[in-house]
Short mmCIF file of C-alpha atoms in Angstrom, two decimals:
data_model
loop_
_atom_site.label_atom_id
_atom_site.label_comp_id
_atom_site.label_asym_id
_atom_site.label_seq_id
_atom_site.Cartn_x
_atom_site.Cartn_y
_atom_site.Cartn_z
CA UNK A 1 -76.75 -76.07 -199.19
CA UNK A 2 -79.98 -76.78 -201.39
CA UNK A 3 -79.80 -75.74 -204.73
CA UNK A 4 -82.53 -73.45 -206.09
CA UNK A 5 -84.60 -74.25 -208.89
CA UNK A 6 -85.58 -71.01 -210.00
CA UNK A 7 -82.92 -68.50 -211.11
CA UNK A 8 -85.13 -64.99 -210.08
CA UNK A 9 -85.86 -65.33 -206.33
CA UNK A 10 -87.63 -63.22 -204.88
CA UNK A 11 -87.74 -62.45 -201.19
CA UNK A 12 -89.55 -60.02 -199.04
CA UNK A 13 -87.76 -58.68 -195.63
CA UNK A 14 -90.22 -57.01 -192.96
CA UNK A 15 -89.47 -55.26 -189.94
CA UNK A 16 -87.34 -52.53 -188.24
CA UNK A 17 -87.91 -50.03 -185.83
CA UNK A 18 -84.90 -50.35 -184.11
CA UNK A 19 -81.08 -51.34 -184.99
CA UNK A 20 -81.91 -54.14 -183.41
CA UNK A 21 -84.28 -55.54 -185.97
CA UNK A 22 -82.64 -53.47 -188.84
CA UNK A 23 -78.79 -54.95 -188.51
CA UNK A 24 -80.05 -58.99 -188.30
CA UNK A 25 -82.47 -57.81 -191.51
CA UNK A 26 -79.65 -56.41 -193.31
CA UNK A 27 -77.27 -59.34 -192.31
CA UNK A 28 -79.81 -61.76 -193.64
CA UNK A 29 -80.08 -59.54 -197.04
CA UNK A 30 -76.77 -59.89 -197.45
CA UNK A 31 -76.30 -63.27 -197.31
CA UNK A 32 -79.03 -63.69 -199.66
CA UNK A 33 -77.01 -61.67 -202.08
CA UNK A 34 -73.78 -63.36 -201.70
CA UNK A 35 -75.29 -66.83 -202.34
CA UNK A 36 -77.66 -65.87 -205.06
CA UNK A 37 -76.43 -62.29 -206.58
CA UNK A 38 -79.05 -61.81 -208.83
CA UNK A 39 -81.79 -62.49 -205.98
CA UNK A 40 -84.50 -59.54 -206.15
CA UNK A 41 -85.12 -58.25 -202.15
CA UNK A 42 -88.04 -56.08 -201.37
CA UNK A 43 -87.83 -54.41 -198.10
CA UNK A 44 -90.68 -53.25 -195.91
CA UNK A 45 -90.67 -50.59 -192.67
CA UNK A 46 -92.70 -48.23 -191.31
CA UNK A 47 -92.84 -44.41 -192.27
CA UNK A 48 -90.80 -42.18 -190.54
CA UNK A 49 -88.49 -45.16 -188.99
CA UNK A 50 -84.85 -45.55 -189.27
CA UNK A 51 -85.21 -48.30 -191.77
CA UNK A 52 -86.41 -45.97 -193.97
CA UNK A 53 -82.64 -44.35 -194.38
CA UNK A 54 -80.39 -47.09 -193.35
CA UNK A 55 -82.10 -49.60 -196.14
CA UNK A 56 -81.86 -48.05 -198.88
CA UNK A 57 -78.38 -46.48 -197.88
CA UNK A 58 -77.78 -50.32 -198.04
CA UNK A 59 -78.47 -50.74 -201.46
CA UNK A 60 -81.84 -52.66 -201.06
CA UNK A 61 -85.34 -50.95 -202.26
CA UNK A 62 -87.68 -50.50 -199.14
CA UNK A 63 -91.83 -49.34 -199.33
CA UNK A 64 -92.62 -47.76 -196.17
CA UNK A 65 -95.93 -48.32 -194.80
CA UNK A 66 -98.01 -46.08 -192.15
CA UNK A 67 -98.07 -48.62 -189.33
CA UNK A 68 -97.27 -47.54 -185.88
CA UNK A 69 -97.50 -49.18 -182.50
CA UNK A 70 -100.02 -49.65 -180.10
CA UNK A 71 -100.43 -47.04 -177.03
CA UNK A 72 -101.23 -49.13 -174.43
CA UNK A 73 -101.92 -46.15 -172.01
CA UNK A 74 -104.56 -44.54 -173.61
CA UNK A 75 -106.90 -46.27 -175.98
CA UNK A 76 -107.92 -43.26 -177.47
CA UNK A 77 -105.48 -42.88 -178.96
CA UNK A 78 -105.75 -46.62 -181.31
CA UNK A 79 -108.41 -45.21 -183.08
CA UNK A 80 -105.75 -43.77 -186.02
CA UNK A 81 -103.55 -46.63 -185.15
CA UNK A 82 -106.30 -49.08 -186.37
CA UNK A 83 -107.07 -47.13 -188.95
CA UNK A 84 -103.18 -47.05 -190.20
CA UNK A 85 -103.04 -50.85 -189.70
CA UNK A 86 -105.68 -51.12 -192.11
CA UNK A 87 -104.42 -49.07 -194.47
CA UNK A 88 -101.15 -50.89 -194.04
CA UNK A 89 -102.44 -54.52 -194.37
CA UNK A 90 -104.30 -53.76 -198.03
CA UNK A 91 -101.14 -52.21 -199.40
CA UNK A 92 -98.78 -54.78 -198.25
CA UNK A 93 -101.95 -57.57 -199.60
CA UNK A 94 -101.76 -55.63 -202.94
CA UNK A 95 -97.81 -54.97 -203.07
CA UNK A 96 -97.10 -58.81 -202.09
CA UNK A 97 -99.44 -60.58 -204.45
CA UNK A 98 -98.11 -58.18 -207.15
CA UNK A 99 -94.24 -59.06 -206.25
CA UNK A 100 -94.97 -62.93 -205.92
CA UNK A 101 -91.83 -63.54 -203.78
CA UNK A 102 -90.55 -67.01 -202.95
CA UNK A 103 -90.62 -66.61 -199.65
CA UNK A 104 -91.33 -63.69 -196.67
CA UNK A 105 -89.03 -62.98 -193.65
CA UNK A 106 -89.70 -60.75 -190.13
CA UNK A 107 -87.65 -59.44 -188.13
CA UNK A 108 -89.81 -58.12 -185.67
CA UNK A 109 -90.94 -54.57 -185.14
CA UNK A 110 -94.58 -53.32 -186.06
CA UNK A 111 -94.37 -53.64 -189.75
CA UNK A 112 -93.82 -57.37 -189.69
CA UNK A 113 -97.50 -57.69 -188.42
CA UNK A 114 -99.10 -56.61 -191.65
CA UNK A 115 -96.71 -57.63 -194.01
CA UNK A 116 -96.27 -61.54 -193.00
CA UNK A 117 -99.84 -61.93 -191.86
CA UNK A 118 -100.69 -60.93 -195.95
CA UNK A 119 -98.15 -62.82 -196.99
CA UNK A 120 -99.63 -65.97 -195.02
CA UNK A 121 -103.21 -65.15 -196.52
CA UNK A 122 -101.39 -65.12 -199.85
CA UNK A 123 -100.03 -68.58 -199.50
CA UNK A 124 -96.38 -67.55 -199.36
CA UNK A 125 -94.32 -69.37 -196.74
CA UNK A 126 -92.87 -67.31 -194.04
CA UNK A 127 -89.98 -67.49 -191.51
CA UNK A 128 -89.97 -65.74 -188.36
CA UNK A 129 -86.51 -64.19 -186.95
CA UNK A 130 -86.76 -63.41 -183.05
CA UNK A 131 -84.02 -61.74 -181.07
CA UNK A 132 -85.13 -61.76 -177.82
CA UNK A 133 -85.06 -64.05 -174.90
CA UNK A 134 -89.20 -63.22 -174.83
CA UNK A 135 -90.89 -63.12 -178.00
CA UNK A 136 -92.46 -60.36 -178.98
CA UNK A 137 -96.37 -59.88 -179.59
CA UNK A 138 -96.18 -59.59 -183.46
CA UNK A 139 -94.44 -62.87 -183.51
CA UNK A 140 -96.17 -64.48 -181.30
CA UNK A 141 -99.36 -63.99 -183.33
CA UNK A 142 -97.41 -64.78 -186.64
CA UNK A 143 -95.92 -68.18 -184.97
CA UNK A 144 -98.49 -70.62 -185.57
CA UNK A 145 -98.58 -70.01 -189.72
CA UNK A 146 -94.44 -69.64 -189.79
CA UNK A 147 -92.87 -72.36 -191.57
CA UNK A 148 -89.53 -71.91 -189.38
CA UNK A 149 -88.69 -69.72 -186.17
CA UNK A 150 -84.88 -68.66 -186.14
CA UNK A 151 -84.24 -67.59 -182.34
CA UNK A 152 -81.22 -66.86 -180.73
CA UNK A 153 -82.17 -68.59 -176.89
CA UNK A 154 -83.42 -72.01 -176.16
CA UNK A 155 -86.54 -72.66 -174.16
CA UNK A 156 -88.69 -70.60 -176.61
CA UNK A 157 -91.28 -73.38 -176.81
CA UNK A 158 -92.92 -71.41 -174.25
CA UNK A 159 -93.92 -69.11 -176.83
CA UNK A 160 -93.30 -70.90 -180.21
CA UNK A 161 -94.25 -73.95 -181.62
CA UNK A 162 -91.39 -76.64 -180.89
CA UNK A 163 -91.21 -78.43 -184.30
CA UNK A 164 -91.12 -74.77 -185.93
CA UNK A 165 -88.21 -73.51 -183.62
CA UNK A 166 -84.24 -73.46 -184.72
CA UNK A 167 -81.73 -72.02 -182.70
CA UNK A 168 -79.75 -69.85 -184.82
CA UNK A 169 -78.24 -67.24 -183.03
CA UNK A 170 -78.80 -63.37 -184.08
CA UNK A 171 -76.81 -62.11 -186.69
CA UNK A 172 -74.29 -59.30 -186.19
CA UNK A 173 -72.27 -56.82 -188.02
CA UNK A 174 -69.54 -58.34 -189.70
CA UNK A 175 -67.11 -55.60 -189.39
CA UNK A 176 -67.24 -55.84 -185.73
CA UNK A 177 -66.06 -59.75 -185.44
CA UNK A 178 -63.09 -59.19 -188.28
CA UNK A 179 -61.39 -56.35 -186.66
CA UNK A 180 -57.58 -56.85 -186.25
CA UNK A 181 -56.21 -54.60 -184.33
CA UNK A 182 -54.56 -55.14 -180.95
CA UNK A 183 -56.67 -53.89 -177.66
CA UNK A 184 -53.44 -51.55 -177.38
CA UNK A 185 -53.73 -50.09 -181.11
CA UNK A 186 -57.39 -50.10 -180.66
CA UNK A 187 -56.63 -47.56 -177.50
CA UNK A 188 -54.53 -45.56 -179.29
CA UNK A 189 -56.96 -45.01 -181.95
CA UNK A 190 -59.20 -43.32 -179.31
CA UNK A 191 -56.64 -41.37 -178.09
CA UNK A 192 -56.24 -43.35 -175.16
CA UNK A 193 -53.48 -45.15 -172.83
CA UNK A 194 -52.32 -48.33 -175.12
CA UNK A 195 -51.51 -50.30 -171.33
CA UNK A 196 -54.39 -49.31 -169.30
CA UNK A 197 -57.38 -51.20 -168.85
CA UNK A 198 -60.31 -50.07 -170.14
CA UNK A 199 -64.12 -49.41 -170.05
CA UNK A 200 -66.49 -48.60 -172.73
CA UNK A 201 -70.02 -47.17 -171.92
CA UNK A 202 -72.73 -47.51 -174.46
CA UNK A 203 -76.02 -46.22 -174.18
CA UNK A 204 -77.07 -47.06 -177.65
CA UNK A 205 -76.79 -44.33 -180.90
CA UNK A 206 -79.16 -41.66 -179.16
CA UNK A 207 -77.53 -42.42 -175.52
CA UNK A 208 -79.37 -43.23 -172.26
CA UNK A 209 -80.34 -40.51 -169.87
CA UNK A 210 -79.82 -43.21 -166.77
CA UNK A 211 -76.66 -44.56 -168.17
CA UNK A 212 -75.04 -41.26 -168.52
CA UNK A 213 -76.00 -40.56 -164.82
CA UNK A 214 -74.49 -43.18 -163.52
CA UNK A 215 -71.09 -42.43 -165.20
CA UNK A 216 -71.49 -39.06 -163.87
CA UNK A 217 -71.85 -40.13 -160.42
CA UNK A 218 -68.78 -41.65 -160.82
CA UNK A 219 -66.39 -39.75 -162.44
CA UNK A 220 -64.59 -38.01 -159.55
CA UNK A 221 -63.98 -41.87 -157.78
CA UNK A 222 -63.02 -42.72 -161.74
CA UNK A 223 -60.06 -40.00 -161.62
CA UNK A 224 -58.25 -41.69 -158.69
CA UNK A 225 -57.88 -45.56 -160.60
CA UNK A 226 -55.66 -47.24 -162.62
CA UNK A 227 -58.21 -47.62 -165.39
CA UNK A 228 -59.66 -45.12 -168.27
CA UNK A 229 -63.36 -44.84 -169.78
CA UNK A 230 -64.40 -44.45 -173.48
CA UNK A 231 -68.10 -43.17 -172.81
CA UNK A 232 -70.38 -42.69 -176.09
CA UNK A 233 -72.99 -40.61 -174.12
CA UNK A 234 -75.41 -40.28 -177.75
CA UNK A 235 -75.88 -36.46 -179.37
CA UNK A 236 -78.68 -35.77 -177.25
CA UNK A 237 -76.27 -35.76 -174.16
CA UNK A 238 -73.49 -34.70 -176.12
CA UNK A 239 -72.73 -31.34 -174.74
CA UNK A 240 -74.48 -31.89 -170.94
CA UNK A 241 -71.56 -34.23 -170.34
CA UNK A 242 -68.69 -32.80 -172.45
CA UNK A 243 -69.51 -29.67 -169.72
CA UNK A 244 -69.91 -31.93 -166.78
CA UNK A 245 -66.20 -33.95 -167.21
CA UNK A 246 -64.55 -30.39 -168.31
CA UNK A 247 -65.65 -29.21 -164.94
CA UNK A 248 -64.64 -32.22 -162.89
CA UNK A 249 -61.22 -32.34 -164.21
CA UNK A 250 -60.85 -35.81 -164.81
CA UNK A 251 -58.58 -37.16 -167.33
CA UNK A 252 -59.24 -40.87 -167.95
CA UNK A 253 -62.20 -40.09 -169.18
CA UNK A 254 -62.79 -39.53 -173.18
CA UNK A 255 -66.63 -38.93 -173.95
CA UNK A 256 -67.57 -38.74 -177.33
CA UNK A 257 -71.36 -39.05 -178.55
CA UNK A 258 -71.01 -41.50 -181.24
CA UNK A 259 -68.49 -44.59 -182.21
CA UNK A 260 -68.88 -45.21 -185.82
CA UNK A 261 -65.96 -47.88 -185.41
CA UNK A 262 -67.49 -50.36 -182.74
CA UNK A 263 -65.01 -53.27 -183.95
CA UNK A 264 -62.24 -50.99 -182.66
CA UNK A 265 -64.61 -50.30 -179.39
CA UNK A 266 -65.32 -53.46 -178.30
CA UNK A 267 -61.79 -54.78 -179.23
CA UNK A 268 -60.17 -51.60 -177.14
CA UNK A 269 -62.51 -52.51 -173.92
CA UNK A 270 -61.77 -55.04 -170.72
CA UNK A 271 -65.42 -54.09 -169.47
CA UNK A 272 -68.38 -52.90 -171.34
CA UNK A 273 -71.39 -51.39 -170.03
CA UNK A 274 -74.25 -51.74 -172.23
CA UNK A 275 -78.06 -51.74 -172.65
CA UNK A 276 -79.59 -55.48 -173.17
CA UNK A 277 -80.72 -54.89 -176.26
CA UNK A 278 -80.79 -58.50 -178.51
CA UNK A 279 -78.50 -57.30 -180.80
CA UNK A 280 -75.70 -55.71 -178.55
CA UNK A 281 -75.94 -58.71 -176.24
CA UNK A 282 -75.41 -61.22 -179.62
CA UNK A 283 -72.42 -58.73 -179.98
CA UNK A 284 -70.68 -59.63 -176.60
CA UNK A 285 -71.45 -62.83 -176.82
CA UNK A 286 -69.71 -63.70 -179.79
CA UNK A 287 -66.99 -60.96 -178.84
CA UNK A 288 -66.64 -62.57 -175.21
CA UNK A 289 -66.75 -59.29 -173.09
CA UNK A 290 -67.26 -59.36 -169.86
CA UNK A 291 -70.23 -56.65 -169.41
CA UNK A 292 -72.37 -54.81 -166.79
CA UNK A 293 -76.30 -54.72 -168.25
CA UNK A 294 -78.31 -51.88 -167.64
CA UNK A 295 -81.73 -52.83 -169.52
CA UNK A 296 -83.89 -50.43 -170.80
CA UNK A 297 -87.05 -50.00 -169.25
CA UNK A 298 -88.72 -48.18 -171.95
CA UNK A 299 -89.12 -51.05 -173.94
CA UNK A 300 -92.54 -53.38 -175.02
CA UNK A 301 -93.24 -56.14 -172.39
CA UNK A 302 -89.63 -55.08 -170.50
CA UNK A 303 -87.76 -57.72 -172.51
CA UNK A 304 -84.47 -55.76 -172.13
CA UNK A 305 -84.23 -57.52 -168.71
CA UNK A 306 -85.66 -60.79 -169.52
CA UNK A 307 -82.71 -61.06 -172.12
CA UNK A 308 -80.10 -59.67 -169.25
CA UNK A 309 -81.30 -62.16 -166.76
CA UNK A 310 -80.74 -64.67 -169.48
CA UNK A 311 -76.95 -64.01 -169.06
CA UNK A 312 -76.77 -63.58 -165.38
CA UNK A 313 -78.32 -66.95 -164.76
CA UNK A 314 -75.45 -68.25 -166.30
CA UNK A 315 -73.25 -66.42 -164.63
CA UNK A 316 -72.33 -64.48 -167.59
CA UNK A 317 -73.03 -60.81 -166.98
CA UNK A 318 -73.77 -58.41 -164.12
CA UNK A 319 -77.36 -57.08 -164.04
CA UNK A 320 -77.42 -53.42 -162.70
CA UNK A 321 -81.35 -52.02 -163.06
CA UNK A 322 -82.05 -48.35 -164.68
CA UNK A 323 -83.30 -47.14 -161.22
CA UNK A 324 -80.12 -47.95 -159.43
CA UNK A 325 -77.67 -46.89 -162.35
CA UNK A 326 -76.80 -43.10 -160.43
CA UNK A 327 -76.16 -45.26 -157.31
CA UNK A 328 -74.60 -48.25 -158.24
CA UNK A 329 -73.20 -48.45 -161.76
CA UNK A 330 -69.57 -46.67 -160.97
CA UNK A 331 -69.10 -49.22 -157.61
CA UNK A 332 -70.09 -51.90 -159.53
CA UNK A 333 -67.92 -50.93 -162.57
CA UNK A 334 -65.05 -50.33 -160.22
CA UNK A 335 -65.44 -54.10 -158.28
CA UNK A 336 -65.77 -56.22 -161.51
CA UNK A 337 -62.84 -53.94 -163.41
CA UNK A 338 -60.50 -54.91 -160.33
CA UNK A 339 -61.60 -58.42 -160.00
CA UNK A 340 -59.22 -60.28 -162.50
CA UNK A 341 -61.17 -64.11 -161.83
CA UNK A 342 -64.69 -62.34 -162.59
CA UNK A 343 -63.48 -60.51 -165.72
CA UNK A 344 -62.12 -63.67 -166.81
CA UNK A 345 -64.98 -65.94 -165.66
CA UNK A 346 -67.99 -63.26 -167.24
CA UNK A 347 -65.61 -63.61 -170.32
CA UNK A 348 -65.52 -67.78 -170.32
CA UNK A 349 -69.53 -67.66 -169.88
CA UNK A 350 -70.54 -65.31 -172.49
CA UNK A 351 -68.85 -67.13 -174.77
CA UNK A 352 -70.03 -70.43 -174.19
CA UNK A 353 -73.65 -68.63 -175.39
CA UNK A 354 -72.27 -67.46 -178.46
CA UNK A 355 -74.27 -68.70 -181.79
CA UNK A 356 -71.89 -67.84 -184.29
CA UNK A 357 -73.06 -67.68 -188.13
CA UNK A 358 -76.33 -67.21 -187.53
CA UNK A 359 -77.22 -64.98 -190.94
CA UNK A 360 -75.47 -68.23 -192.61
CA UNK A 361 -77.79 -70.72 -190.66
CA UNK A 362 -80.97 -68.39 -190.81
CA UNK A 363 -80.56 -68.36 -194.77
CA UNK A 364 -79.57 -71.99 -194.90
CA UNK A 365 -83.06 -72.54 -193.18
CA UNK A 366 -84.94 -69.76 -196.09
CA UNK A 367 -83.13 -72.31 -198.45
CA UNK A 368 -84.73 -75.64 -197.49
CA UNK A 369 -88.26 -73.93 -197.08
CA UNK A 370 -88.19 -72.99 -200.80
CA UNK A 371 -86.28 -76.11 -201.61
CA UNK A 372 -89.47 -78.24 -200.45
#
């Protein structure tokens, strides 16, 4: 580790959006703080975005800023979307050069645009955290100017420049890798069968309209199996399927429309079906689950799937697409759960693409770019 020379750093943190780019932000803050406790950490997100809550509930200060993304469909519609990116890019200028941080950090999402690129113009050395197996357009455009690019799959040269690039790994939740219990008391903390194997179904906090209907389609061959499923559905599906399982019946399976304990989740689970978000496939990774991928198709550039087919190249998760979720996802779920050599084998290759430590490494890297 490089020593610092200056007592008061300062660092600036950009991006958000999602929990994807809020949790690796956070991690990074946090390790920040435990190597340097008096460090000062400015936050920036976008108005009316989830960052807005879940940093400060952190304990870190955030300044929100009116960016907002493109619409791609209708150009239109950029007109206030230019004008907001303005407005954005001459407060961050003005808030930056008036902080005079060390150092500036993205994590992707739109507010890392504005924020880095007047950081850069300011002089201040930046480093670039990408989650996905495709970069995404903000960083892409920020690349060429970052001192470092932390990424979390190889062969990003395609995108990045080489000598900039370090394969980190995405950080994670803590909480979630030092859970203790057993898969059997994890069960029982649900509510469910200690001894029976087990699925959990994630659709992300809000839950996934596709995902939930291909659970659905499934419950009644479901009720018949050795096997039970812990379904977060999200609150917006929250009573549509609570009505939907009362009606069919079925017993093993508990839907609920939020986990706040994931640690206890994941550890519970012999199969998880999942989005491909970045961040929930770092978590399986370093977790070793063997999952079924259902990748959003309502995200930028459809890198959802470009980071699933990253896994099932290597033989180390089964890609079912949102289209044929209602069709396929319970036969699927029912072959792999039964299949003892491809739960173990999915398990054995996810792991092997586990970066572990990655807030450690990204921060070690922050640390020799102020060091020089």
């Amino acid at each position: 580790m490089i020593t610092m020379k200056r007592n008061n750093l300062k660092i600036v943190i950009s991006g958000g959006g999602t929990g994807g780019h809020i949790f690796p932000a956070l991690s990074i803050a946090n390790e920040i703080k435990r190597r340097y406790p008096d460090a000062e950490i400015l936050f920036f997100g976008a108005i009316g975005r989830m960052e807005m809550e879940r940093v400060p509930a952190a304990g870190y200060k955030i300044i929100g800023l009116p960016v907002m993304g493109f619409n791609r469909r209708n150009l239109l519609k950029n007109i206030p979307v230019a004008f907001n990116l303005f407005k954005s890019m001459r407060r961050a200028h003005s808030l930056i050069k008036e902080f005079a941080p060390d150092i500036a950090i993205g994590v992707g999402g739109y507010v890392s645009g504005p924020v880095l690129k007047e950081a850069q113009k300011l002089g201040i050395p930046t480093l670039l955290q990408e989650q996905n197996s495709y970069a995404g357009v903000t960083n892409k455009l920020l690349a060429k100017k970052a001192r470092k690019i932390c990424v979390a799959y190889s062969g990003m040269e395609r995108f990045f420049p080489a000598e900039s690039i370090v394969l980190t790994g995405n950080p994670v939740r803590r909480d979630l890798l030092e859970c203790a219990a057993t898969p059997q008391q994890a069960r029982e903390s649900f509510g469910l069968n200690p001894d029976t194997k087990t699925v959990l179904v994630i659709g992300g906090s809000l839950g996934a309209r596709s995902v939930n209907r291909g659970i659905i389609a499934g419950i009644d061959s479901f009720a018949s199996k050795d096997m039970q499923v812990l379904w977060q559905c999200g609150k917006f599906y929250a009573e549509e399927c609570a009505a939907v399982l009362a009606d069919s019946g079925v017993k093993n399976v508990k839907v609920v429309p939020f986990i706040s304990d994931m640690g206890m989740a994941y550890r519970a689970a012999n199969l998880v079906v999942s989005r491909a978000g970045a961040g929930s496939i770092s978590e399986l990774q370093l977790l070793g689950k063997p999952s079924i991928l259902i990748p959003s198709p309502n995200v930028a550039e459809d890198h959802q799937t470009k980071n699933a087919m990253a896994l099932v190249d290597k033989g180390a998760a089964i890609l079912v697409r949102d289209s044929d979720s209602e069709a396929l996802l319970h036969k699927e779920i029912l072959r792999v759960l039964d299949d003892e050599e491809t739960l173990a084998n999915l398990s054995k290759n996810i792991s092997a693409m586990a970066l572990a430590d990655a807030a450690e490494h990204i921060v070690d890297e922050v640390e020799k770019i102020i060091g020089k």
